[in-house]
Amino acid sequence: MPVKKIEGLSTVDEIEKKVAEETPKEKPPRKKWVRPAILCLLALTILVSVIDLSSSSIVKTLAGVGSVSGFVANSKQTPVPAEIFVLTKGISTSADDNGQFLLTNVPAGDTILIIAYQGIGKEFPVKIMAGETLFIGQVTVEETQIPPEIQP
């Protein structure tokens, strides 16, 4: 049976053609590596910022820590490799071959600094200011004679 076209109505083919034209074109697919790359760059930026901030004196001030530096020598003014520590805090360092030392991350406030050499220690009351280095100058330590080893 022949199909009669009614004036003013579209055919099925014409409707399909219009629908195809009106359907929005698909967006091009995203590259799958873009999102992970952006997240990695963001994480790296945050990590670098945290590392940079943690080494700044601002963080040390906010954390309430300071440093102590000085020079250790014996009674003949010869530099000695003494041990320097804050006993109650478990913080310690050693003087170098020139007798110089820098003790870091000492909590701010009044504390007792101990400088020991050959088993003999001296106590020094110090007041640590947050974010600052306290220079205590030269400290003279006593030396003891080490007895010779007895051979049987």
mmCIF file of C-alpha atoms in Angstrom:
data_model
loop_
_atom_site.group_PDB
_atom_site.id
_atom_site.type_symbol
_atom_site.label_atom_id
_atom_site.label_comp_id
_atom_site.label_asym_id
_atom_site.label_seq_id
_atom_site.Cartn_x
_atom_site.Cartn_y
_atom_site.Cartn_z
ATOM 1 C CA MET A 1 0.000 0.000 0.000
ATOM 2 C CA PRO A 2 1.379 3.344 -0.931
ATOM 3 C CA VAL A 3 2.180 5.875 1.820
ATOM 4 C CA LYS A 4 0.394 9.124 1.487
ATOM 5 C CA LYS A 5 2.136 12.276 2.537
ATOM 6 C CA ILE A 6 -0.023 14.597 4.551
ATOM 7 C CA GLU A 7 0.692 18.215 3.969
ATOM 8 C CA GLY A 8 2.356 19.958 6.947
ATOM 9 C CA LEU A 9 3.614 16.750 8.603
ATOM 10 C CA SER A 10 7.196 15.548 8.454
ATOM 11 C CA THR A 11 8.176 12.083 7.357
ATOM 12 C CA VAL A 12 10.062 9.682 9.584
ATOM 13 C CA ASP A 13 13.243 10.287 7.595
ATOM 14 C CA GLU A 14 12.951 14.049 8.045
ATOM 15 C CA ILE A 15 12.383 13.671 11.808
ATOM 16 C CA GLU A 16 15.435 11.400 12.162
ATOM 17 C CA LYS A 17 17.524 13.898 10.200
ATOM 18 C CA LYS A 18 16.427 16.825 12.441
ATOM 19 C CA VAL A 19 17.078 14.830 15.620
ATOM 20 C CA ALA A 20 20.563 13.951 14.377
ATOM 21 C CA GLU A 21 21.259 17.615 13.639
ATOM 22 C CA GLU A 22 19.973 18.832 17.019
ATOM 23 C CA THR A 23 21.797 16.217 19.092
ATOM 24 C CA PRO A 24 24.867 17.903 20.572
ATOM 25 C CA LYS A 25 28.158 16.601 19.369
ATOM 26 C CA GLU A 26 30.055 14.601 21.978
ATOM 27 C CA LYS A 27 32.862 16.412 23.729
ATOM 28 C CA PRO A 28 36.272 15.141 22.808
ATOM 29 C CA PRO A 29 37.429 12.622 25.405
ATOM 30 C CA ARG A 30 39.688 14.001 28.172
ATOM 31 C CA LYS A 31 43.176 12.809 28.340
ATOM 32 C CA LYS A 32 43.373 10.386 31.239
ATOM 33 C CA TRP A 33 46.736 11.654 32.485
ATOM 34 C CA VAL A 34 45.707 15.302 33.035
ATOM 35 C CA ARG A 35 43.949 14.892 36.404
ATOM 36 C CA PRO A 36 46.713 12.706 37.998
ATOM 37 C CA ALA A 37 49.364 15.115 36.693
ATOM 38 C CA ILE A 38 47.594 18.112 38.245
ATOM 39 C CA LEU A 39 47.185 16.264 41.565
ATOM 40 C CA CYS A 40 50.888 15.312 41.584
ATOM 41 C CA LEU A 41 51.924 18.915 40.922
ATOM 42 C CA LEU A 42 49.629 20.140 43.686
ATOM 43 C CA ALA A 43 51.044 17.592 46.154
ATOM 44 C CA LEU A 44 54.611 18.523 45.187
ATOM 45 C CA THR A 45 53.865 22.230 45.664
ATOM 46 C CA ILE A 46 52.409 21.588 49.119
ATOM 47 C CA LEU A 47 55.392 19.407 50.098
ATOM 48 C CA VAL A 48 57.940 22.021 49.013
ATOM 49 C CA SER A 49 56.012 24.732 50.880
ATOM 50 C CA VAL A 50 55.928 22.675 54.084
ATOM 51 C CA ILE A 51 59.651 21.870 53.872
ATOM 52 C CA ASP A 52 60.513 25.525 53.255
ATOM 53 C CA LEU A 53 58.263 26.705 56.084
ATOM 54 C CA SER A 54 59.625 24.143 58.560
ATOM 55 C CA SER A 55 63.180 25.409 58.109
ATOM 56 C CA SER A 56 62.247 29.048 58.669
ATOM 57 C CA SER A 57 62.721 30.903 61.929
ATOM 58 C CA ILE A 58 59.006 31.744 61.956
ATOM 59 C CA VAL A 59 58.165 28.122 62.696
ATOM 60 C CA LYS A 60 60.854 27.977 65.387
ATOM 61 C CA THR A 61 59.373 31.067 66.999
ATOM 62 C CA LEU A 62 55.860 29.635 66.865
ATOM 63 C CA ALA A 63 57.104 26.284 68.175
ATOM 64 C CA GLY A 64 58.865 28.075 71.050
ATOM 65 C CA VAL A 65 62.396 26.824 70.448
ATOM 66 C CA GLY A 66 65.743 28.551 70.202
ATOM 67 C CA SER A 67 69.441 27.693 70.022
ATOM 68 C CA VAL A 68 72.581 28.046 72.122
ATOM 69 C CA SER A 69 76.068 28.515 70.700
ATOM 70 C CA GLY A 70 79.485 28.972 72.204
ATOM 71 C CA PHE A 71 83.075 27.820 72.436
ATOM 72 C CA VAL A 72 84.593 25.231 74.795
ATOM 73 C CA ALA A 73 88.259 25.214 75.826
ATOM 74 C CA ASN A 74 90.415 23.789 78.606
ATOM 75 C CA SER A 75 92.404 25.811 81.145
ATOM 76 C CA LYS A 76 95.222 26.206 78.579
ATOM 77 C CA GLN A 77 92.718 27.785 76.141
ATOM 78 C CA THR A 78 92.946 24.744 73.850
ATOM 79 C CA PRO A 79 89.646 23.849 72.146
ATOM 80 C CA VAL A 80 88.112 20.585 73.353
ATOM 81 C CA PRO A 81 85.344 18.379 71.880
ATOM 82 C CA ALA A 82 82.994 18.615 74.854
ATOM 83 C CA GLU A 83 79.411 17.336 75.017
ATOM 84 C CA ILE A 84 76.664 19.934 75.391
ATOM 85 C CA PHE A 85 73.147 18.931 76.412
ATOM 86 C CA VAL A 86 69.900 19.735 78.188
ATOM 87 C CA LEU A 87 69.424 16.710 80.403
ATOM 88 C CA THR A 88 65.671 16.928 80.948
ATOM 89 C CA LYS A 89 64.885 17.407 77.243
ATOM 90 C CA GLY A 90 67.207 14.805 75.708
ATOM 91 C CA ILE A 91 68.781 17.419 73.428
ATOM 92 C CA SER A 92 72.528 17.194 72.851
ATOM 93 C CA THR A 93 75.399 18.070 70.549
ATOM 94 C CA SER A 94 79.199 17.951 70.541
ATOM 95 C CA ALA A 95 81.690 20.743 70.126
ATOM 96 C CA ASP A 96 83.767 20.426 66.963
ATOM 97 C CA ASP A 97 87.574 20.224 66.830
ATOM 98 C CA ASN A 98 87.693 24.020 67.218
ATOM 99 C CA GLY A 99 85.583 23.855 70.382
ATOM 100 C CA GLN A 100 82.579 25.519 68.728
ATOM 101 C CA PHE A 101 79.058 24.204 69.206
ATOM 102 C CA LEU A 102 75.462 24.959 68.261
ATOM 103 C CA LEU A 103 72.670 23.287 70.211
ATOM 104 C CA THR A 104 69.350 23.644 68.349
ATOM 105 C CA ASN A 105 65.673 23.056 69.139
ATOM 106 C CA VAL A 106 66.032 24.019 72.798
ATOM 107 C CA PRO A 107 62.602 24.849 74.280
ATOM 108 C CA ALA A 108 62.165 28.542 75.061
ATOM 109 C CA GLY A 109 62.368 29.611 78.688
ATOM 110 C CA ASP A 110 64.715 28.998 81.607
ATOM 111 C CA THR A 111 66.734 25.795 81.365
ATOM 112 C CA ILE A 112 69.992 24.264 82.568
ATOM 113 C CA LEU A 113 72.684 23.717 79.941
ATOM 114 C CA ILE A 114 75.294 21.079 80.813
ATOM 115 C CA ILE A 115 78.749 21.117 79.247
ATOM 116 C CA ALA A 116 80.788 17.998 79.986
ATOM 117 C CA TYR A 117 84.292 16.892 79.117
ATOM 118 C CA GLN A 118 86.100 13.759 80.322
ATOM 119 C CA GLY A 119 83.246 12.900 82.645
ATOM 120 C CA ILE A 120 83.176 16.264 84.424
ATOM 121 C CA GLY A 121 80.246 18.563 83.706
ATOM 122 C CA LYS A 122 79.368 22.167 84.433
ATOM 123 C CA GLU A 123 75.826 23.495 84.678
ATOM 124 C CA PHE A 124 74.865 26.827 83.146
ATOM 125 C CA PRO A 125 71.438 28.360 83.750
ATOM 126 C CA VAL A 126 70.303 30.013 80.520
ATOM 127 C CA LYS A 127 67.174 31.747 79.263
ATOM 128 C CA ILE A 128 66.266 30.697 75.733
ATOM 129 C CA MET A 129 64.225 33.061 73.566
ATOM 130 C CA ALA A 130 62.025 31.524 70.858
ATOM 131 C CA GLY A 131 63.511 31.846 67.373
ATOM 132 C CA GLU A 132 66.844 33.245 68.648
ATOM 133 C CA THR A 133 70.359 31.917 69.194
ATOM 134 C CA LEU A 134 71.922 32.657 72.587
ATOM 135 C CA PHE A 135 75.725 33.012 72.398
ATOM 136 C CA ILE A 136 77.238 32.113 75.774
ATOM 137 C CA GLY A 137 80.832 32.849 74.772
ATOM 138 C CA GLN A 138 83.801 30.769 75.886
ATOM 139 C CA VAL A 139 83.318 28.088 78.509
ATOM 140 C CA THR A 140 86.383 26.696 80.269
ATOM 141 C CA VAL A 141 86.187 23.066 81.349
ATOM 142 C CA GLU A 142 88.441 21.180 83.729
ATOM 143 C CA GLU A 143 90.552 18.327 82.476
ATOM 144 C CA THR A 144 91.493 15.328 84.514
ATOM 145 C CA GLN A 145 94.531 13.190 84.174
ATOM 146 C CA ILE A 146 93.681 9.827 82.727
ATOM 147 C CA PRO A 147 95.667 7.237 84.639
ATOM 148 C CA PRO A 148 97.834 4.914 82.596
ATOM 149 C CA GLU A 149 96.532 1.418 82.054
ATOM 150 C CA ILE A 150 97.952 -1.100 84.486
ATOM 151 C CA GLN A 151 99.515 -4.051 82.763
ATOM 152 C CA PRO A 152 99.595 -7.380 84.600
#
